Amino acid sequence: MNRRAILAAPSLATPVFLTRGAQAQAPRIVTEEFMVPVGDGQEVFLRNKRPESLASFTPGRTLLMVHGATYPASTAFDLPLGGLSWMDYIAGRGFDVWCLDLRGYGRSTRPPEMSQPAEANPPLVRGEQAVADIARAAAFIRERRALPKLTHLGYSWGTALMGRFAADNPTLVERLVLYAPVWLRQGASLADPGGALGAYRFVTQEAARARRGAGVPEAARATLVPPGWFEHWAGVTWATDPEGMRRNPAALRAPNGSVADGREYWAAGRPFYDPAKITAPTLLVLGEWDQDTPPYMANTLFPLLTASTGKRLVLLGEGTHGMWMERNRGALFQAVQIFIEESAG
C-alpha cells in the first residue's frame, strides 16, 4: 500500500522520550566503534549501538544511517539532547543501529587534499565515491552480522547516496528511509556558496546558526531549538576538525563534492539515480519548513518510486531541515520508527 500523510507537530509531551519509569526498564545499550578501510589509504568511522541482550540479528532490525553534505552522522544521530540521542532511541526499541561518517567528515580520515589550500584541488568526495564508501561500510556490517541485507537511512545529500545505492543494489536493501530527500531543484541551494568550487569549504558556527532559521515563521524561531541544544551540537561537531578549529573564527571544513553534485545533477535537472529501480519499501519524511530540500522535492519524487512496495510520504508539522535537533524531533523519531518496525523480525 502506498501512503501520503501529513502529521501535525506533537506537544513537548509526545511520548517519544523516555519517562523516569521507562528509563528504569530500558535495556542497557552497548556501543562499538570501527574504522573501516575504503581504499586510497582512507578509513571511514562506523559507530554501532544495540541492546546488550540482543543475540540475533535480522535485516529489518539492522539499520545504517548516513549524513548530509556538511556535518557528520556521529555528532547528529548520536547526540544526546535532553538525555537521549536518536540512535539511543532506535537501539532502545531493540534495533542494531549504525551511523557512518563518510571520508572527509567527522571521525573518518580526511583526504590529504584537505590539508592543502582549498583552491589547489577540485571538489572532494563526489557522490560516486561516497556511494562506494557506503557500499564498503554496509558490506562490513552485513559480514559482521551474517545478514543478506540491511535497512538504510539517508539524510539530505545522504538521501541521494542511499537512493543510488538502493537503486543499484536492490537485493541488499530491506527498507529505505529518505529523510529530507533531495530531488530536482527549482531554486538555489542553501549549501552552495556560489562561484568557483575548491576541494572544500569553511563553515562557521555563526553561519550554521543563521541557516537554521531559514523558512521558520518569526513567531516560532525563538522556541524551535531548546536552549543549549545548538551549542552542544556545534561544540562536538566543530571539535571533530582540529585543523579548522585553529582558524579565527573557528570553522569546520566540509568537502565540496556534494555541492558539485548539486550543480551537475539536481540544479541541472539530472537525477543522480533512477527511483524506478528502487524495490524496497521506502519512506520519504521531512519537515514543512524545510528550505534546503523543500516539500516540492519529495512530492515530485514520490510518484517516481514505481517499483517500491509500501512507499510512504510523511510531511511533519513545525520542523525544518534539521528537525532532529528541534523541539518537535519526537514526530520525526516516531514516523521513522513506525515505518522500520512494520516488518522488523
mmCIF file of C-alpha atoms in Angstrom:
data_model
loop_
_atom_site.group_PDB
_atom_site.id
_atom_site.type_symbol
_atom_site.label_atom_id
_atom_site.label_comp_id
_atom_site.label_asym_id
_atom_site.label_seq_id
_atom_site.Cartn_x
_atom_site.Cartn_y
_atom_site.Cartn_z
ATOM 1 C CA MET A 1 0.000 0.000 0.000
ATOM 2 C CA ASN A 2 1.280 3.472 -0.895
ATOM 3 C CA ARG A 3 0.532 6.262 1.545
ATOM 4 C CA ARG A 4 0.780 10.005 1.916
ATOM 5 C CA ALA A 5 0.403 11.567 5.322
ATOM 6 C CA ILE A 6 0.657 14.961 6.971
ATOM 7 C CA LEU A 7 1.355 14.838 10.688
ATOM 8 C CA ALA A 8 0.787 17.779 12.969
ATOM 9 C CA ALA A 9 3.612 18.673 15.311
ATOM 10 C CA PRO A 10 3.319 16.948 18.695
ATOM 11 C CA SER A 11 3.383 18.721 22.000
ATOM 12 C CA LEU A 12 6.560 18.646 24.042
ATOM 13 C CA ALA A 13 4.957 15.818 25.996
ATOM 14 C CA THR A 14 4.938 13.482 22.986
ATOM 15 C CA PRO A 15 5.968 10.078 24.427
ATOM 16 C CA VAL A 16 8.958 9.551 22.163
ATOM 17 C CA PHE A 17 11.219 10.422 25.111
ATOM 18 C CA LEU A 18 11.591 8.031 27.978
ATOM 19 C CA THR A 19 9.975 8.853 31.292
ATOM 20 C CA ARG A 20 11.822 8.025 34.501
ATOM 21 C CA GLY A 21 9.813 4.841 34.870
ATOM 22 C CA ALA A 22 10.526 3.828 31.290
ATOM 23 C CA GLN A 23 14.214 4.627 31.722
ATOM 24 C CA ALA A 24 14.349 2.217 34.642
ATOM 25 C CA GLN A 25 13.039 -0.533 32.345
ATOM 26 C CA ALA A 26 15.080 0.450 29.296
ATOM 27 C CA PRO A 27 17.613 -2.098 28.044
ATOM 28 C CA ARG A 28 21.290 -1.494 28.597
ATOM 29 C CA ILE A 29 22.772 -0.119 25.354
ATOM 30 C CA VAL A 30 26.266 -1.121 24.265
ATOM 31 C CA THR A 31 28.429 0.885 21.862
ATOM 32 C CA GLU A 32 31.152 -0.253 19.482
ATOM 33 C CA GLU A 33 33.243 1.829 17.093
ATOM 34 C CA PHE A 34 35.163 0.787 13.987
ATOM 35 C CA MET A 35 37.450 2.294 11.366
ATOM 36 C CA VAL A 36 36.764 0.559 8.053
ATOM 37 C CA PRO A 37 39.294 0.786 5.185
ATOM 38 C CA VAL A 38 37.736 2.086 1.955
ATOM 39 C CA GLY A 39 40.790 2.366 -0.285
ATOM 40 C CA ASP A 40 43.235 5.143 -1.166
ATOM 41 C CA GLY A 41 44.580 4.943 2.381
ATOM 42 C CA GLN A 42 41.258 6.234 3.729
ATOM 43 C CA GLU A 43 39.102 4.840 6.542
ATOM 44 C CA VAL A 44 35.508 5.595 7.488
ATOM 45 C CA PHE A 45 34.159 5.733 11.010
ATOM 46 C CA LEU A 46 31.274 3.453 11.997
ATOM 47 C CA ARG A 47 29.512 3.569 15.352
ATOM 48 C CA ASN A 48 27.160 0.815 16.491
ATOM 49 C CA LYS A 49 24.574 0.861 19.264
ATOM 50 C CA ARG A 50 22.376 -2.047 20.275
ATOM 51 C CA PRO A 51 20.730 -3.591 23.339
ATOM 52 C CA GLU A 52 23.206 -5.636 25.366
ATOM 53 C CA SER A 53 20.745 -8.530 25.320
ATOM 54 C CA LEU A 54 20.428 -8.596 21.513
ATOM 55 C CA ALA A 55 21.757 -12.001 20.468
ATOM 56 C CA SER A 56 20.444 -12.432 16.928
ATOM 57 C CA PHE A 57 20.261 -10.011 14.031
ATOM 58 C CA THR A 58 17.792 -9.560 11.185
ATOM 59 C CA PRO A 59 17.698 -7.222 8.154
ATOM 60 C CA GLY A 60 14.571 -5.499 9.452
ATOM 61 C CA ARG A 61 16.220 -4.600 12.764
ATOM 62 C CA THR A 62 19.658 -3.627 11.456
ATOM 63 C CA LEU A 63 19.848 0.000 10.344
ATOM 64 C CA LEU A 64 22.647 2.027 8.715
ATOM 65 C CA MET A 65 22.347 5.852 8.880
ATOM 66 C CA VAL A 66 24.349 8.307 6.762
ATOM 67 C CA HIS A 67 24.569 12.104 6.955
ATOM 68 C CA GLY A 68 24.197 15.052 4.601
ATOM 69 C CA ALA A 69 26.503 17.442 2.782
ATOM 70 C CA THR A 70 28.077 19.386 5.629
ATOM 71 C CA TYR A 71 28.044 17.679 9.029
ATOM 72 C CA PRO A 72 28.917 14.138 10.175
ATOM 73 C CA ALA A 73 26.477 11.478 11.309
ATOM 74 C CA SER A 74 28.180 10.718 14.617
ATOM 75 C CA THR A 75 27.542 14.171 16.100
ATOM 76 C CA ALA A 76 23.944 14.354 14.873
ATOM 77 C CA PHE A 77 22.314 10.937 15.080
ATOM 78 C CA ASP A 78 24.133 10.084 18.309
ATOM 79 C CA LEU A 79 23.961 13.460 20.026
ATOM 80 C CA PRO A 80 22.290 13.120 23.458
ATOM 81 C CA LEU A 81 19.822 16.010 23.566
ATOM 82 C CA GLY A 82 17.543 16.021 26.552
ATOM 83 C CA GLY A 83 19.412 12.908 27.673
ATOM 84 C CA LEU A 84 18.638 10.860 24.566
ATOM 85 C CA SER A 85 20.115 10.562 21.082
ATOM 86 C CA TRP A 86 18.265 9.324 18.011
ATOM 87 C CA MET A 87 20.483 6.231 17.959
ATOM 88 C CA ASP A 88 19.721 5.624 21.652
ATOM 89 C CA TYR A 89 16.022 5.787 20.871
ATOM 90 C CA ILE A 90 16.277 3.311 17.992
ATOM 91 C CA ALA A 91 18.557 0.925 19.904
ATOM 92 C CA GLY A 92 16.222 1.112 22.887
ATOM 93 C CA ARG A 93 13.489 -0.282 20.663
ATOM 94 C CA GLY A 94 15.534 -3.442 20.052
ATOM 95 C CA PHE A 95 17.480 -2.375 16.945
ATOM 96 C CA ASP A 96 21.078 -2.853 15.896
ATOM 97 C CA VAL A 97 21.753 0.685 14.643
ATOM 98 C CA TRP A 98 24.873 2.039 12.921
ATOM 99 C CA CYS A 99 25.935 5.500 11.787
ATOM 100 C CA LEU A 100 28.572 6.285 9.174
ATOM 101 C CA ASP A 101 30.822 9.302 8.773
ATOM 102 C CA LEU A 102 31.880 9.445 5.122
ATOM 103 C CA ARG A 103 35.518 10.171 4.292
ATOM 104 C CA GLY A 104 36.345 13.800 4.909
ATOM 105 C CA TYR A 105 33.731 14.121 7.670
ATOM 106 C CA GLY A 106 33.626 13.703 11.426
ATOM 107 C CA ARG A 107 35.870 10.986 12.797
ATOM 108 C CA SER A 108 36.687 9.460 9.412
ATOM 109 C CA THR A 109 40.031 10.199 7.797
ATOM 110 C CA ARG A 110 40.309 13.268 5.620
ATOM 111 C CA PRO A 111 41.809 13.124 2.136
ATOM 112 C CA PRO A 112 45.301 14.695 2.084
ATOM 113 C CA GLU A 113 43.981 17.435 -0.213
ATOM 114 C CA MET A 114 42.041 18.816 2.762
ATOM 115 C CA SER A 115 45.366 19.872 4.314
ATOM 116 C CA GLN A 116 46.176 21.893 1.217
ATOM 117 C CA PRO A 117 44.597 25.217 0.205
ATOM 118 C CA ALA A 118 41.017 24.625 -0.932
ATOM 119 C CA GLU A 119 41.630 26.235 -4.318
ATOM 120 C CA ALA A 120 44.506 23.840 -5.075
ATOM 121 C CA ASN A 121 42.216 20.884 -5.839
ATOM 122 C CA PRO A 122 38.804 20.097 -7.342
ATOM 123 C CA PRO A 123 35.802 19.277 -5.120
ATOM 124 C CA LEU A 124 36.421 16.284 -2.874
ATOM 125 C CA VAL A 125 34.142 13.323 -2.049
ATOM 126 C CA ARG A 126 31.847 13.290 -5.058
ATOM 127 C CA GLY A 127 28.698 11.190 -4.935
ATOM 128 C CA GLU A 128 30.151 8.181 -6.757
ATOM 129 C CA GLN A 129 32.968 7.939 -4.205
ATOM 130 C CA ALA A 130 30.595 8.424 -1.271
ATOM 131 C CA VAL A 131 28.305 5.643 -2.541
ATOM 132 C CA ALA A 132 31.346 3.371 -2.796
ATOM 133 C CA ASP A 133 32.192 4.166 0.836
ATOM 134 C CA ILE A 134 28.604 3.345 1.855
ATOM 135 C CA ALA A 135 28.852 0.057 -0.044
ATOM 136 C CA ARG A 136 32.008 -0.875 1.843
ATOM 137 C CA ALA A 137 30.547 0.072 5.214
ATOM 138 C CA ALA A 138 27.317 -1.817 4.500
ATOM 139 C CA ALA A 139 29.319 -4.877 3.427
ATOM 140 C CA PHE A 140 31.281 -4.679 6.689
ATOM 141 C CA ILE A 141 28.026 -4.704 8.690
ATOM 142 C CA ARG A 142 26.457 -7.498 6.629
ATOM 143 C CA GLU A 143 29.551 -9.645 7.048
ATOM 144 C CA ARG A 144 29.794 -8.953 10.772
ATOM 145 C CA ARG A 145 26.116 -9.740 11.345
ATOM 146 C CA ALA A 146 25.880 -12.541 8.737
ATOM 147 C CA LEU A 147 22.961 -10.804 7.003
ATOM 148 C CA PRO A 148 21.964 -10.687 3.319
ATOM 149 C CA LYS A 149 20.770 -7.049 3.514
ATOM 150 C CA LEU A 150 20.150 -4.070 5.803
ATOM 151 C CA THR A 151 17.729 -1.218 6.316
ATOM 152 C CA HIS A 152 19.254 2.056 5.048
ATOM 153 C CA LEU A 153 18.565 5.667 6.119
ATOM 154 C CA GLY A 154 19.949 8.750 4.378
ATOM 155 C CA TYR A 155 19.611 12.392 5.392
ATOM 156 C CA SER A 156 19.682 15.301 2.905
ATOM 157 C CA TRP A 157 22.591 14.687 0.458
ATOM 158 C CA GLY A 158 22.692 11.242 2.070
ATOM 159 C CA THR A 159 19.264 10.516 0.540
ATOM 160 C CA ALA A 160 20.810 10.840 -2.940
ATOM 161 C CA LEU A 161 23.593 8.477 -1.893
ATOM 162 C CA MET A 162 21.302 5.932 -0.275
ATOM 163 C CA GLY A 163 18.817 6.243 -3.133
ATOM 164 C CA ARG A 164 21.609 5.492 -5.599
ATOM 165 C CA PHE A 165 22.811 2.529 -3.513
ATOM 166 C CA ALA A 166 19.282 1.124 -3.254
ATOM 167 C CA ALA A 167 18.668 1.579 -6.990
ATOM 168 C CA ASP A 168 21.944 -0.137 -7.900
ATOM 169 C CA ASN A 169 21.695 -2.866 -5.248
ATOM 170 C CA PRO A 170 18.009 -3.748 -4.734
ATOM 171 C CA THR A 171 18.795 -7.139 -3.191
ATOM 172 C CA LEU A 172 20.906 -5.540 -0.439
ATOM 173 C CA VAL A 173 18.283 -3.144 0.946
ATOM 174 C CA GLU A 174 15.495 -4.301 3.260
ATOM 175 C CA ARG A 175 13.841 -0.900 3.735
ATOM 176 C CA LEU A 176 14.829 2.626 2.741
ATOM 177 C CA VAL A 177 14.291 5.862 4.672
ATOM 178 C CA LEU A 178 14.941 9.144 2.858
ATOM 179 C CA TYR A 179 14.832 11.915 5.458
ATOM 180 C CA ALA A 180 14.727 15.378 3.816
ATOM 181 C CA PRO A 181 15.023 13.896 0.316
ATOM 182 C CA VAL A 182 16.965 15.702 -2.395
ATOM 183 C CA TRP A 183 15.442 15.889 -5.869
ATOM 184 C CA LEU A 184 15.467 18.189 -8.901
ATOM 185 C CA ARG A 185 15.893 21.758 -7.693
ATOM 186 C CA GLN A 186 13.725 24.756 -8.646
ATOM 187 C CA GLY A 187 15.896 27.356 -6.896
ATOM 188 C CA ALA A 188 19.335 27.980 -5.419
ATOM 189 C CA SER A 189 20.789 25.582 -2.853
ATOM 190 C CA LEU A 190 21.469 26.935 0.639
ATOM 191 C CA ALA A 191 24.572 24.723 0.741
ATOM 192 C CA ASP A 192 26.077 26.213 -2.426
ATOM 193 C CA PRO A 193 28.273 29.275 -1.715
ATOM 194 C CA GLY A 194 28.365 30.160 -5.421
ATOM 195 C CA GLY A 195 31.421 30.918 -7.505
ATOM 196 C CA ALA A 196 34.316 28.577 -8.232
ATOM 197 C CA LEU A 197 34.434 25.448 -6.079
ATOM 198 C CA GLY A 198 37.608 24.323 -4.367
ATOM 199 C CA ALA A 199 38.220 20.995 -2.665
ATOM 200 C CA TYR A 200 36.308 22.010 0.461
ATOM 201 C CA ARG A 201 34.603 24.963 2.127
ATOM 202 C CA PHE A 202 34.781 26.521 5.594
ATOM 203 C CA VAL A 203 31.586 26.694 7.666
ATOM 204 C CA THR A 204 31.411 28.799 10.836
ATOM 205 C CA GLN A 205 29.047 28.249 13.741
ATOM 206 C CA GLU A 206 27.547 31.685 13.091
ATOM 207 C CA ALA A 207 26.700 30.680 9.520
ATOM 208 C CA ALA A 208 25.220 27.393 10.714
ATOM 209 C CA ARG A 209 23.022 29.174 13.244
ATOM 210 C CA ALA A 210 21.771 31.678 10.671
ATOM 211 C CA ARG A 211 20.918 28.951 8.184
ATOM 212 C CA ARG A 212 18.812 27.101 10.765
ATOM 213 C CA GLY A 213 16.233 29.878 10.810
ATOM 214 C CA ALA A 214 15.522 29.789 7.070
ATOM 215 C CA GLY A 215 11.819 29.338 6.361
ATOM 216 C CA VAL A 216 10.730 29.440 10.006
ATOM 217 C CA PRO A 217 7.907 31.863 10.901
ATOM 218 C CA GLU A 218 9.196 34.689 13.088
ATOM 219 C CA ALA A 219 6.919 33.707 15.976
ATOM 220 C CA ALA A 220 8.363 30.173 16.100
ATOM 221 C CA ARG A 221 12.077 30.922 15.827
ATOM 222 C CA ALA A 222 12.789 31.561 19.497
ATOM 223 C CA THR A 223 11.388 28.218 20.629
ATOM 224 C CA LEU A 224 12.292 25.987 17.665
ATOM 225 C CA VAL A 225 15.504 24.662 19.256
ATOM 226 C CA PRO A 226 15.523 24.188 23.051
ATOM 227 C CA PRO A 227 18.128 26.223 24.963
ATOM 228 C CA GLY A 228 21.648 24.820 24.759
ATOM 229 C CA TRP A 229 20.965 22.206 22.091
ATOM 230 C CA PHE A 230 22.551 24.075 19.199
ATOM 231 C CA GLU A 231 25.597 24.986 21.295
ATOM 232 C CA HIS A 232 26.044 21.363 22.388
ATOM 233 C CA TRP A 233 25.856 20.098 18.810
ATOM 234 C CA ALA A 234 28.161 22.812 17.493
ATOM 235 C CA GLY A 235 30.733 22.169 20.188
ATOM 236 C CA VAL A 236 31.094 18.458 19.487
ATOM 237 C CA THR A 237 30.790 18.859 15.710
ATOM 238 C CA TRP A 238 33.417 21.567 15.225
ATOM 239 C CA ALA A 239 35.741 19.673 17.599
ATOM 240 C CA THR A 240 35.960 16.863 15.018
ATOM 241 C CA ASP A 241 38.073 19.197 12.859
ATOM 242 C CA PRO A 242 41.080 20.370 14.933
ATOM 243 C CA GLU A 243 42.676 21.999 11.883
ATOM 244 C CA GLY A 244 39.582 24.085 11.245
ATOM 245 C CA MET A 245 39.343 24.948 14.943
ATOM 246 C CA ARG A 246 42.685 26.752 14.697
ATOM 247 C CA ARG A 247 41.131 29.368 12.418
ATOM 248 C CA ASN A 248 39.690 32.629 13.713
ATOM 249 C CA PRO A 249 36.759 32.294 13.835
ATOM 250 C CA ALA A 250 36.792 28.531 14.152
ATOM 251 C CA ALA A 251 35.459 26.785 11.049
ATOM 252 C CA LEU A 252 34.507 23.283 10.018
ATOM 253 C CA ARG A 253 35.947 22.031 6.725
ATOM 254 C CA ALA A 254 33.280 20.350 4.581
ATOM 255 C CA PRO A 255 34.162 18.571 1.304
ATOM 256 C CA ASN A 256 32.669 20.278 -1.741
ATOM 257 C CA GLY A 257 31.803 17.105 -3.653
ATOM 258 C CA SER A 258 28.177 17.369 -2.580
ATOM 259 C CA VAL A 259 27.962 20.951 -3.866
ATOM 260 C CA ALA A 260 29.474 19.918 -7.202
ATOM 261 C CA ASP A 261 26.928 17.079 -7.339
ATOM 262 C CA GLY A 262 24.160 19.586 -6.749
ATOM 263 C CA ARG A 263 25.273 21.688 -9.679
ATOM 264 C CA GLU A 264 25.827 18.743 -12.015
ATOM 265 C CA TYR A 265 22.641 16.893 -11.150
ATOM 266 C CA TRP A 266 19.862 18.495 -9.098
ATOM 267 C CA ALA A 267 20.256 22.081 -10.319
ATOM 268 C CA ALA A 268 20.740 20.870 -13.917
ATOM 269 C CA GLY A 269 17.570 18.744 -13.967
ATOM 270 C CA ARG A 270 19.541 15.466 -13.957
ATOM 271 C CA PRO A 271 18.726 12.804 -11.338
ATOM 272 C CA PHE A 272 21.685 11.103 -9.637
ATOM 273 C CA TYR A 273 19.718 7.833 -9.535
ATOM 274 C CA ASP A 274 16.658 6.228 -11.065
ATOM 275 C CA PRO A 275 13.907 5.945 -8.403
ATOM 276 C CA ALA A 276 12.067 3.390 -10.563
ATOM 277 C CA LYS A 277 14.858 0.908 -9.782
ATOM 278 C CA ILE A 278 14.234 1.024 -6.026
ATOM 279 C CA THR A 279 12.230 -2.004 -4.975
ATOM 280 C CA ALA A 280 12.482 -1.727 -1.181
ATOM 281 C CA PRO A 281 9.629 -0.185 0.809
ATOM 282 C CA THR A 282 10.573 3.493 1.011
ATOM 283 C CA LEU A 283 9.695 6.300 3.411
ATOM 284 C CA LEU A 284 10.076 9.957 2.406
ATOM 285 C CA VAL A 285 9.910 12.155 5.524
ATOM 286 C CA LEU A 286 10.592 15.857 6.065
ATOM 287 C CA GLY A 287 9.515 18.987 7.927
ATOM 288 C CA GLU A 288 7.097 21.520 6.477
ATOM 289 C CA TRP A 289 9.573 24.416 6.918
ATOM 290 C CA ASP A 290 12.469 22.659 5.183
ATOM 291 C CA GLN A 291 14.174 25.173 2.865
ATOM 292 C CA ASP A 292 17.181 23.005 1.959
ATOM 293 C CA THR A 293 15.058 20.217 0.496
ATOM 294 C CA PRO A 294 11.599 21.828 0.239
ATOM 295 C CA PRO A 295 8.462 19.665 0.179
ATOM 296 C CA TYR A 296 8.079 20.027 -3.613
ATOM 297 C CA MET A 297 11.101 17.728 -3.980
ATOM 298 C CA ALA A 298 9.508 14.881 -2.029
ATOM 299 C CA ASN A 299 6.177 15.457 -3.793
ATOM 300 C CA THR A 300 7.911 15.128 -7.168
ATOM 301 C CA LEU A 301 9.995 12.114 -6.178
ATOM 302 C CA PHE A 302 7.185 10.115 -4.550
ATOM 303 C CA PRO A 303 5.259 9.052 -7.699
ATOM 304 C CA LEU A 304 8.541 8.107 -9.402
ATOM 305 C CA LEU A 305 9.104 5.283 -6.894
ATOM 306 C CA THR A 306 7.056 2.988 -9.113
ATOM 307 C CA ALA A 307 8.653 -0.298 -8.004
ATOM 308 C CA SER A 308 8.757 0.454 -4.266
ATOM 309 C CA THR A 309 6.265 -1.656 -2.343
ATOM 310 C CA GLY A 310 4.625 0.149 0.568
ATOM 311 C CA LYS A 311 6.106 3.560 -0.194
ATOM 312 C CA ARG A 312 5.087 6.442 2.067
ATOM 313 C CA LEU A 313 5.396 10.230 2.170
ATOM 314 C CA VAL A 314 5.165 11.951 5.562
ATOM 315 C CA LEU A 315 5.234 15.727 5.997
ATOM 316 C CA LEU A 316 5.843 16.749 9.611
ATOM 317 C CA GLY A 317 4.454 19.971 11.024
ATOM 318 C CA GLU A 318 6.636 22.701 12.514
ATOM 319 C CA GLY A 319 10.009 21.299 11.516
ATOM 320 C CA THR A 320 12.935 22.347 9.330
ATOM 321 C CA HIS A 321 15.757 20.530 7.541
ATOM 322 C CA GLY A 322 17.418 19.933 10.911
ATOM 323 C CA MET A 323 14.333 18.634 12.700
ATOM 324 C CA TRP A 324 16.408 16.002 14.513
ATOM 325 C CA MET A 325 17.678 18.865 16.750
ATOM 326 C CA GLU A 326 14.373 20.672 17.302
ATOM 327 C CA ARG A 327 11.671 20.587 19.951
ATOM 328 C CA ASN A 328 9.408 18.522 17.681
ATOM 329 C CA ARG A 329 12.012 15.869 16.904
ATOM 330 C CA GLY A 330 9.723 13.332 18.559
ATOM 331 C CA ALA A 331 7.480 13.411 15.488
ATOM 332 C CA LEU A 332 10.459 12.572 13.253
ATOM 333 C CA PHE A 333 11.648 9.755 15.506
ATOM 334 C CA GLN A 334 8.184 8.230 15.646
ATOM 335 C CA ALA A 335 7.462 8.497 11.922
ATOM 336 C CA VAL A 336 10.693 6.686 11.079
ATOM 337 C CA GLN A 337 10.308 4.143 13.859
ATOM 338 C CA ILE A 338 6.767 3.185 12.833
ATOM 339 C CA PHE A 339 7.977 2.570 9.305
ATOM 340 C CA ILE A 340 11.051 0.489 10.146
ATOM 341 C CA GLU A 341 9.196 -1.570 12.749
ATOM 342 C CA GLU A 342 6.380 -2.624 10.438
ATOM 343 C CA SER A 343 8.164 -5.713 9.145
ATOM 344 C CA ALA A 344 11.067 -5.925 11.592
ATOM 345 C CA GLY A 345 11.572 -9.504 12.636
#
